[in-house]
Amino acid sequence: MPNLQPYANPVYFVYLLLGLAPIVVGLLLGKRWRLYETAISLIFLFLIFDADKWQQGVALIIYVLFEVGLIFAYLKYRRKHNQTWVFVLTVCLAILPLVIVKVTPAIMAGRNSLLGFLGISYLTFKVVGMIMETRDGIIKELKLLEVLHFILFFPTISSGPIDRYRRFIKDYRQIPSQSKYLQLLEKAVWYLFLGFLYKFLLAYYFGSVLKPRVAHLALIHGGFSKYLVAYTYVYSMDLFFDFAGYSFFAVATSYLMGIETPMNFNRPFISKNIKEFWNRWHMTLSFWFRDYIYMRLVFFLMKKKLVKSKITLANLGYLTLFLIMGFWHGLTWYYIVYGLFHASAIIICDMWLRFKKKHQAHIPSNWLTKYIGIFVTFNVVCFSFLIFSGFLDKLFFK
């Protein structure tokens, strides 16, 4: 059978629609054929990780066995005990495979880890979220097949969106009414259309037609040039339409299966400031980092009274959050600078919002200031994407 990467070509969608047709019919009849859903999930995972990707498939199996064992071991422990060091150790063990995968290329001259596979980051986010909610006492009971179905949910396995266990299982356990499911089908068709428009038309135009041309011209002219400016905006559009298109496909496929996977993008380029941008861009990732890293770090620092100033507390949280996000993308200077850039941008944004609130009587707030905010935010974000792209490394250092 052919190796098919998720939503990468029309052949994948032929397999997808054929595989999902019985699920759609079943849900229209008010039935969820869980055994068939499990079989289809396994088939699509096989299609993703077969042929030359078989080593990734083996790594996925080993990873899932390790992580699921860890989840259930901690759940059993948590029913009687709640020591912090055990929780921290469990989280560290959960992220250890991801850390190994991220660090290996940096210390092994670009060689990839044998533990790596497509989607390891997003599966790790799911697992860590479950462990943290088990610690909080929110998750008290788990069923093995449901945990496996959540972790290995194939529509979102490669790049999200990142769902939460309790939300996912609520959808999985209940069958939507016919009227509700018809609404999901309508949305799914619309999202599939948007996905094709974004990924196969707009992302193709920006990424495969324009980007190579402006990149070539920018490299020929060297340094700061109008072609570098052009590359900044072309790359930003390519990044958005490619990722948003993928996310539309993932959400649409989930809807066809009766699972309301959360959206990942909400018109991010109309954000009036950088904080609003992160509430609209890659939302499931930014909300995951907010809930499981930022909020917990701030709570810990407040509880231990290590930092008295609320402003300093928030700023430390931003720096930690975005540094971790930068390192998560990769151990290269431009990913780390990207994280620091966004942390600095949010700190400056907070300063401005406090100043604006204090002097609101003297600072206008109208349609003009709104569009100025959108313009400034858009350009700040596009510049950050230029850093993220790694093109500056190629332009100035290679």
CSV table of C-alpha atoms in Angstrom, one decimal:
chain,number,residue,atom,x,y,z
A,1,MET,CA,0.0,0.0,0.0
A,2,PRO,CA,1.2,3.6,-0.7
A,3,ASN,CA,2.7,5.8,2.1
A,4,LEU,CA,0.3,8.7,2.5
A,5,GLN,CA,1.1,11.8,4.6
A,6,PRO,CA,-2.0,13.4,6.1
A,7,TYR,CA,-3.9,15.8,3.8
A,8,ALA,CA,-0.8,16.0,1.4
A,9,ASN,CA,-2.4,14.9,-1.9
A,10,PRO,CA,-5.7,14.0,-3.5
A,11,VAL,CA,-5.1,10.3,-3.1
A,12,TYR,CA,-5.2,10.7,0.6
A,13,PHE,CA,-8.6,12.3,0.4
A,14,VAL,CA,-10.0,9.4,-1.8
A,15,TYR,CA,-8.9,6.9,0.9
A,16,LEU,CA,-10.2,9.2,3.6
A,17,LEU,CA,-13.7,9.7,2.1
A,18,LEU,CA,-14.0,5.9,1.4
A,19,GLY,CA,-13.0,5.1,4.9
A,20,LEU,CA,-15.2,7.6,6.6
A,21,ALA,CA,-18.4,6.9,4.6
A,22,PRO,CA,-19.6,4.1,6.9
A,23,ILE,CA,-18.9,6.3,9.9
A,24,VAL,CA,-21.0,9.1,8.4
A,25,VAL,CA,-23.9,6.7,7.6
A,26,GLY,CA,-23.7,5.2,11.1
A,27,LEU,CA,-23.9,8.6,12.8
A,28,LEU,CA,-26.8,9.7,10.6
A,29,LEU,CA,-28.6,6.6,11.8
A,30,GLY,CA,-27.7,7.4,15.4
A,31,LYS,CA,-25.0,4.8,15.8
A,32,ARG,CA,-21.3,5.0,16.5
A,33,TRP,CA,-19.5,1.9,15.3
A,34,ARG,CA,-16.5,2.1,17.6
A,35,LEU,CA,-14.9,-1.1,16.4
A,36,TYR,CA,-15.0,0.2,12.8
A,37,GLU,CA,-13.6,3.5,13.9
A,38,THR,CA,-10.8,1.8,15.6
A,39,ALA,CA,-10.1,-0.3,12.5
A,40,ILE,CA,-10.1,2.8,10.3
A,41,SER,CA,-7.8,4.6,12.6
A,42,LEU,CA,-5.3,1.7,12.6
A,43,ILE,CA,-5.5,1.5,8.8
A,44,PHE,CA,-4.7,5.2,8.4
A,45,LEU,CA,-1.9,5.1,10.9
A,46,PHE,CA,-0.5,2.2,8.9
A,47,LEU,CA,-0.8,4.3,5.7
A,48,ILE,CA,1.1,7.1,7.3
A,49,PHE,CA,3.8,5.0,8.8
A,50,ASP,CA,4.3,2.2,6.2
A,51,ALA,CA,6.9,1.9,3.4
A,52,ASP,CA,9.9,4.0,4.0
A,53,LYS,CA,8.3,5.4,7.2
A,54,TRP,CA,8.2,2.0,8.9
A,55,GLN,CA,10.9,3.0,11.5
A,56,GLN,CA,8.7,5.9,12.6
A,57,GLY,CA,5.8,3.4,12.9
A,58,VAL,CA,7.9,1.2,15.2
A,59,ALA,CA,8.9,4.3,17.2
A,60,LEU,CA,5.2,5.3,17.5
A,61,ILE,CA,4.3,1.9,18.9
A,62,ILE,CA,7.2,2.0,21.5
A,63,TYR,CA,6.3,5.5,22.4
A,64,VAL,CA,2.6,4.8,22.9
A,65,LEU,CA,3.3,1.7,25.1
A,66,PHE,CA,5.7,3.7,27.2
A,67,GLU,CA,3.4,6.8,27.6
A,68,VAL,CA,0.2,4.8,28.2
A,69,GLY,CA,1.9,2.7,30.8
A,70,LEU,CA,3.2,5.9,32.5
A,71,ILE,CA,-0.3,7.5,32.5
A,72,PHE,CA,-2.0,4.5,34.1
A,73,ALA,CA,0.9,4.0,36.6
A,74,TYR,CA,0.5,7.7,37.7
A,75,LEU,CA,-3.3,7.3,37.9
A,76,LYS,CA,-2.9,4.3,40.2
A,77,TYR,CA,-0.4,6.2,42.3
A,78,ARG,CA,-2.5,9.4,42.5
A,79,ARG,CA,-5.5,7.6,43.9
A,80,LYS,CA,-3.6,7.2,47.2
A,81,HIS,CA,-0.7,9.7,47.1
A,82,ASN,CA,0.1,13.1,45.8
A,83,GLN,CA,3.8,13.9,46.3
A,84,THR,CA,5.1,16.7,44.1
A,85,TRP,CA,8.4,15.0,43.2
A,86,VAL,CA,6.5,11.9,41.8
A,87,PHE,CA,4.4,14.3,39.7
A,88,VAL,CA,7.5,16.2,38.4
A,89,LEU,CA,9.3,12.9,37.7
A,90,THR,CA,6.3,11.6,35.8
A,91,VAL,CA,6.1,14.7,33.6
A,92,CYS,CA,9.8,14.6,33.0
A,93,LEU,CA,9.6,11.0,31.9
A,94,ALA,CA,6.6,11.8,29.6
A,95,ILE,CA,8.5,14.5,27.8
A,96,LEU,CA,11.8,12.6,27.8
A,97,PRO,CA,11.3,11.0,24.3
A,98,LEU,CA,10.4,14.4,22.8
A,99,VAL,CA,13.5,16.0,24.4
A,100,ILE,CA,15.7,13.2,23.0
A,101,VAL,CA,14.2,13.7,19.5
A,102,LYS,CA,14.8,17.5,19.7
A,103,VAL,CA,18.3,17.3,21.1
A,104,THR,CA,19.7,14.5,19.0
A,105,PRO,CA,20.2,16.5,15.7
A,106,ALA,CA,22.0,19.2,17.7
A,107,ILE,CA,24.5,16.8,19.3
A,108,MET,CA,24.8,14.2,16.5
A,109,ALA,CA,25.7,16.4,13.5
A,110,GLY,CA,22.1,16.6,12.1
A,111,ARG,CA,21.2,13.0,12.5
A,112,ASN,CA,17.6,12.3,13.6
A,113,SER,CA,16.7,10.2,16.6
A,114,LEU,CA,15.4,6.7,16.0
A,115,LEU,CA,12.7,7.6,18.5
A,116,GLY,CA,11.3,10.3,16.3
A,117,PHE,CA,8.0,10.0,14.3
A,118,LEU,CA,5.5,12.4,12.7
A,119,GLY,CA,3.4,14.0,15.5
A,120,ILE,CA,5.5,13.2,18.5
A,121,SER,CA,5.2,16.8,19.8
A,122,TYR,CA,1.4,16.8,19.7
A,123,LEU,CA,1.0,13.4,21.2
A,124,THR,CA,3.3,14.5,24.1
A,125,PHE,CA,1.1,17.6,24.7
A,126,LYS,CA,-1.9,15.3,25.0
A,127,VAL,CA,-0.1,12.9,27.4
A,128,VAL,CA,1.3,15.7,29.6
A,129,GLY,CA,-2.1,17.3,29.7
A,130,MET,CA,-3.6,14.1,31.0
A,131,ILE,CA,-0.9,13.7,33.7
A,132,MET,CA,-1.4,17.2,34.9
A,133,GLU,CA,-5.2,16.8,35.0
A,134,THR,CA,-4.8,13.6,36.9
A,135,ARG,CA,-2.6,15.4,39.4
A,136,ASP,CA,-5.3,18.1,39.8
A,137,GLY,CA,-7.9,15.4,40.5
A,138,ILE,CA,-9.9,16.2,37.4
A,139,ILE,CA,-9.2,12.8,35.7
A,140,LYS,CA,-10.0,10.0,38.1
A,141,GLU,CA,-10.9,7.1,35.9
A,142,LEU,CA,-9.5,6.0,32.6
A,143,LYS,CA,-10.3,3.3,30.1
A,144,LEU,CA,-7.5,1.8,28.1
A,145,LEU,CA,-9.2,1.8,24.7
A,146,GLU,CA,-10.5,5.4,25.2
A,147,VAL,CA,-7.0,6.6,26.1
A,148,LEU,CA,-5.6,4.9,23.0
A,149,HIS,CA,-8.3,6.4,20.8
A,150,PHE,CA,-7.6,9.8,22.2
A,151,ILE,CA,-3.8,9.7,21.8
A,152,LEU,CA,-3.9,8.0,18.3
A,153,PHE,CA,-6.9,10.0,16.9
A,154,PHE,CA,-5.6,10.0,13.3
A,155,PRO,CA,-7.2,13.2,11.9
A,156,THR,CA,-5.0,15.3,14.2
A,157,ILE,CA,-2.0,13.1,14.8
A,158,SER,CA,0.6,14.9,12.8
A,159,SER,CA,0.2,18.6,13.6
A,160,GLY,CA,-2.9,19.0,15.8
A,161,PRO,CA,-5.1,20.8,16.7
A,162,ILE,CA,-4.4,19.8,20.3
A,163,ASP,CA,-7.5,18.5,22.0
A,164,ARG,CA,-8.1,17.9,25.7
A,165,TYR,CA,-8.9,14.4,27.0
A,166,ARG,CA,-12.1,15.2,28.9
A,167,ARG,CA,-13.6,17.2,26.0
A,168,PHE,CA,-12.6,14.6,23.4
A,169,ILE,CA,-14.0,11.7,25.4
A,170,LYS,CA,-17.3,13.5,26.0
A,171,ASP,CA,-17.8,13.7,22.3
A,172,TYR,CA,-16.6,10.1,21.8
A,173,ARG,CA,-19.0,8.6,24.3
A,174,GLN,CA,-22.1,10.4,23.1
A,175,ILE,CA,-23.7,10.2,19.7
A,176,PRO,CA,-24.8,13.6,18.3
A,177,SER,CA,-28.5,14.0,17.4
A,178,GLN,CA,-29.3,13.8,13.7
A,179,SER,CA,-29.9,17.6,13.6
A,180,LYS,CA,-26.6,18.3,15.4
A,181,TYR,CA,-24.7,15.9,13.2
A,182,LEU,CA,-26.1,17.5,10.0
A,183,GLN,CA,-24.8,20.8,11.3
A,184,LEU,CA,-21.4,19.2,11.8
A,185,LEU,CA,-21.5,17.7,8.2
A,186,GLU,CA,-22.3,21.2,6.8
A,187,LYS,CA,-19.4,22.7,8.7
A,188,ALA,CA,-17.1,19.8,7.6
A,189,VAL,CA,-17.9,20.4,3.9
A,190,TRP,CA,-17.2,24.1,4.3
A,191,TYR,CA,-13.9,23.5,6.2
A,192,LEU,CA,-12.9,21.0,3.5
A,193,PHE,CA,-13.5,23.6,0.9
A,194,LEU,CA,-11.5,26.2,2.9
A,195,GLY,CA,-8.7,23.6,3.4
A,196,PHE,CA,-8.4,23.0,-0.3
A,197,LEU,CA,-8.4,26.8,-1.0
A,198,TYR,CA,-5.8,27.6,1.7
A,199,LYS,CA,-3.5,24.6,1.3
A,200,PHE,CA,-3.6,23.6,-2.4
A,201,LEU,CA,-4.2,27.0,-4.0
A,202,LEU,CA,-3.0,29.9,-1.8
A,203,ALA,CA,-0.2,28.1,0.1
A,204,TYR,CA,0.9,26.6,-3.2
A,205,TYR,CA,1.1,30.0,-4.8
A,206,PHE,CA,2.9,31.7,-2.0
A,207,GLY,CA,5.1,28.7,-1.1
A,208,SER,CA,5.9,27.1,-4.4
A,209,VAL,CA,5.6,30.0,-6.9
A,210,LEU,CA,6.5,33.2,-5.1
A,211,LYS,CA,8.7,32.1,-2.2
A,212,PRO,CA,11.5,30.5,-4.3
A,213,ARG,CA,11.7,33.6,-6.6
A,214,VAL,CA,11.9,36.2,-3.8
A,215,ALA,CA,14.3,34.0,-1.8
A,216,HIS,CA,16.6,33.7,-4.8
A,217,LEU,CA,16.5,37.5,-5.4
A,218,ALA,CA,17.1,38.2,-1.7
A,219,LEU,CA,20.2,35.9,-1.7
A,220,ILE,CA,21.6,37.5,-4.8
A,221,HIS,CA,21.3,41.0,-3.6
A,222,GLY,CA,22.3,40.1,0.0
A,223,GLY,CA,21.8,42.0,3.2
A,224,PHE,CA,18.7,44.1,3.7
A,225,SER,CA,16.8,44.6,0.5
A,226,LYS,CA,13.3,45.0,-0.9
A,227,TYR,CA,13.4,41.3,-1.8
A,228,LEU,CA,14.0,40.4,1.9
A,229,VAL,CA,10.9,42.5,2.7
A,230,ALA,CA,9.0,40.6,0.0
A,231,TYR,CA,10.2,37.3,1.4
A,232,THR,CA,9.0,38.3,4.8
A,233,TYR,CA,5.4,38.7,3.7
A,234,VAL,CA,5.4,35.9,1.2
A,235,TYR,CA,6.7,33.4,3.8
A,236,SER,CA,4.2,34.7,6.4
A,237,MET,CA,1.3,34.0,4.0
A,238,ASP,CA,2.7,30.6,3.0
A,239,LEU,CA,3.1,29.6,6.7
A,240,PHE,CA,-0.5,30.8,7.5
A,241,PHE,CA,-2.3,29.3,4.6
A,242,ASP,CA,-0.4,26.0,4.7
A,243,PHE,CA,-1.0,25.5,8.4
A,244,ALA,CA,-4.5,26.8,8.5
A,245,GLY,CA,-5.4,24.7,5.5
A,246,TYR,CA,-4.1,21.6,7.3
A,247,SER,CA,-6.0,22.5,10.4
A,248,PHE,CA,-9.3,22.9,8.4
A,249,PHE,CA,-8.8,19.4,7.0
A,250,ALA,CA,-8.1,18.0,10.5
A,251,VAL,CA,-11.2,19.7,12.0
A,252,ALA,CA,-13.4,18.7,9.1
A,253,THR,CA,-12.3,15.0,9.3
A,254,SER,CA,-13.0,15.1,13.1
A,255,TYR,CA,-16.5,16.6,12.5
A,256,LEU,CA,-17.3,13.8,10.0
A,257,MET,CA,-16.4,11.4,12.9
A,258,GLY,CA,-18.7,13.2,15.3
A,259,ILE,CA,-15.8,14.8,17.2
A,260,GLU,CA,-15.8,18.6,17.6
A,261,THR,CA,-12.0,19.1,17.6
A,262,PRO,CA,-11.3,22.8,18.5
A,263,MET,CA,-10.3,25.3,15.9
A,264,ASN,CA,-6.7,26.4,15.6
A,265,PHE,CA,-7.1,29.7,13.8
A,266,ASN,CA,-9.5,32.6,14.1
A,267,ARG,CA,-8.5,35.4,11.6
A,268,PRO,CA,-5.2,36.1,13.4
A,269,PHE,CA,-4.1,38.9,11.1
A,270,ILE,CA,-6.9,41.2,12.3
A,271,SER,CA,-5.5,41.2,15.8
A,272,LYS,CA,-5.2,44.7,17.3
A,273,ASN,CA,-2.2,43.7,19.5
A,274,ILE,CA,0.2,40.8,20.0
A,275,LYS,CA,-1.7,39.3,23.0
A,276,GLU,CA,-4.9,39.2,20.9
A,277,PHE,CA,-2.8,37.6,18.1
A,278,TRP,CA,-1.9,34.7,20.4
A,279,ASN,CA,-5.5,34.2,21.2
A,280,ARG,CA,-6.2,33.7,17.5
A,281,TRP,CA,-3.1,32.0,16.1
A,282,HIS,CA,-2.5,28.3,16.7
A,283,MET,CA,-5.0,28.6,19.5
A,284,THR,CA,-4.9,25.1,20.8
A,285,LEU,CA,-1.1,25.3,21.2
A,286,SER,CA,-1.1,28.8,22.8
A,287,PHE,CA,-3.9,27.8,25.2
A,288,TRP,CA,-2.0,24.6,26.1
A,289,PHE,CA,1.1,26.5,27.0
A,290,ARG,CA,-1.0,29.1,28.9
A,291,ASP,CA,-2.9,26.5,30.9
A,292,TYR,CA,-0.2,24.0,31.6
A,293,ILE,CA,3.0,26.1,31.8
A,294,TYR,CA,2.3,29.8,32.3
A,295,MET,CA,-0.6,29.5,34.8
A,296,ARG,CA,1.2,26.8,36.8
A,297,LEU,CA,4.5,28.7,36.9
A,298,VAL,CA,2.8,31.9,38.0
A,299,PHE,CA,0.8,30.0,40.7
A,300,PHE,CA,4.0,28.3,41.9
A,301,LEU,CA,5.9,31.6,42.2
A,302,MET,CA,3.0,33.2,44.0
A,303,LYS,CA,2.6,30.3,46.4
A,304,LYS,CA,6.2,30.2,47.3
A,305,LYS,CA,6.3,34.1,47.4
A,306,LEU,CA,9.4,34.1,45.3
A,307,VAL,CA,8.2,37.2,43.3
A,308,LYS,CA,6.1,39.9,44.9
A,309,SER,CA,5.4,42.2,41.9
A,310,LYS,CA,2.5,41.0,39.7
A,311,ILE,CA,4.1,42.7,36.7
A,312,THR,CA,7.4,40.9,37.2
A,313,LEU,CA,5.6,37.7,37.8
A,314,ALA,CA,3.7,38.0,34.5
A,315,ASN,CA,6.9,38.9,32.6
A,316,LEU,CA,8.8,35.9,34.0
A,317,GLY,CA,5.9,33.8,32.9
A,318,TYR,CA,6.0,35.2,29.4
A,319,LEU,CA,9.8,34.7,29.1
A,320,THR,CA,9.6,31.2,30.4
A,321,LEU,CA,6.7,30.2,28.2
A,322,PHE,CA,8.1,31.6,24.9
A,323,LEU,CA,11.6,30.3,25.6
A,324,ILE,CA,10.2,26.8,26.0
A,325,MET,CA,8.1,27.3,22.8
A,326,GLY,CA,11.3,28.4,21.0
A,327,PHE,CA,13.3,25.4,22.2
A,328,TRP,CA,10.3,23.1,21.3
A,329,HIS,CA,10.6,24.2,17.7
A,330,GLY,CA,14.3,23.3,17.6
A,331,LEU,CA,17.7,24.0,19.1
A,332,THR,CA,18.7,26.7,16.7
A,333,TRP,CA,19.3,30.4,17.4
A,334,TYR,CA,16.5,31.6,15.3
A,335,TYR,CA,13.8,29.6,17.1
A,336,ILE,CA,15.1,30.8,20.4
A,337,VAL,CA,15.3,34.4,19.2
A,338,TYR,CA,11.7,33.9,17.9
A,339,GLY,CA,10.5,32.9,21.3
A,340,LEU,CA,12.4,35.8,23.0
A,341,PHE,CA,11.0,38.2,20.4
A,342,HIS,CA,7.4,37.3,21.2
A,343,ALA,CA,8.0,37.3,24.9
A,344,SER,CA,9.4,40.9,24.6
A,345,ALA,CA,6.5,41.9,22.3
A,346,ILE,CA,3.9,40.8,24.9
A,347,ILE,CA,5.8,42.5,27.7
A,348,ILE,CA,5.8,45.7,25.7
A,349,CYS,CA,2.2,45.2,24.8
A,350,ASP,CA,1.3,44.8,28.5
A,351,MET,CA,3.2,48.0,29.3
A,352,TRP,CA,1.3,49.9,26.6
A,353,LEU,CA,-2.1,48.5,27.8
A,354,ARG,CA,-1.4,49.6,31.4
A,355,PHE,CA,-0.3,53.0,30.2
A,356,LYS,CA,-3.3,53.3,28.0
A,357,LYS,CA,-5.7,52.4,30.8
A,358,LYS,CA,-4.1,54.9,33.1
A,359,HIS,CA,-4.3,57.7,30.5
A,360,GLN,CA,-7.4,56.6,28.6
A,361,ALA,CA,-8.9,60.1,28.9
A,362,HIS,CA,-6.0,61.5,26.7
A,363,ILE,CA,-5.6,58.5,24.3
A,364,PRO,CA,-8.1,58.3,21.5
A,365,SER,CA,-9.8,54.9,20.8
A,366,ASN,CA,-11.6,54.9,17.4
A,367,TRP,CA,-11.5,53.2,14.0
A,368,LEU,CA,-8.2,54.8,13.1
A,369,THR,CA,-6.4,53.6,16.2
A,370,LYS,CA,-7.9,50.2,15.7
A,371,TYR,CA,-6.5,49.9,12.2
A,372,ILE,CA,-3.2,51.3,13.3
A,373,GLY,CA,-3.0,48.5,15.9
A,374,ILE,CA,-3.9,45.9,13.3
A,375,PHE,CA,-1.2,47.3,10.9
A,376,VAL,CA,1.5,47.4,13.6
A,377,THR,CA,0.6,43.9,14.9
A,378,PHE,CA,0.6,42.4,11.5
A,379,ASN,CA,4.1,43.7,10.6
A,380,VAL,CA,5.5,42.7,14.0
A,381,VAL,CA,4.2,39.2,13.5
A,382,CYS,CA,5.5,39.0,9.9
A,383,PHE,CA,8.9,40.1,11.1
A,384,SER,CA,8.8,37.4,13.8
A,385,PHE,CA,8.0,34.8,11.1
A,386,LEU,CA,11.1,36.0,9.1
A,387,ILE,CA,13.2,35.1,12.2
A,388,PHE,CA,11.3,31.8,12.5
A,389,SER,CA,11.9,30.9,8.9
A,390,GLY,CA,15.7,30.6,9.4
A,391,PHE,CA,16.2,32.6,6.2
A,392,LEU,CA,18.2,35.2,8.0
A,393,ASP,CA,20.7,32.5,9.0
A,394,LYS,CA,21.1,31.5,5.4
A,395,LEU,CA,21.3,35.2,4.3
A,396,PHE,CA,23.9,36.4,6.8
A,397,PHE,CA,25.8,33.5,8.2
A,398,LYS,CA,26.1,30.9,5.5
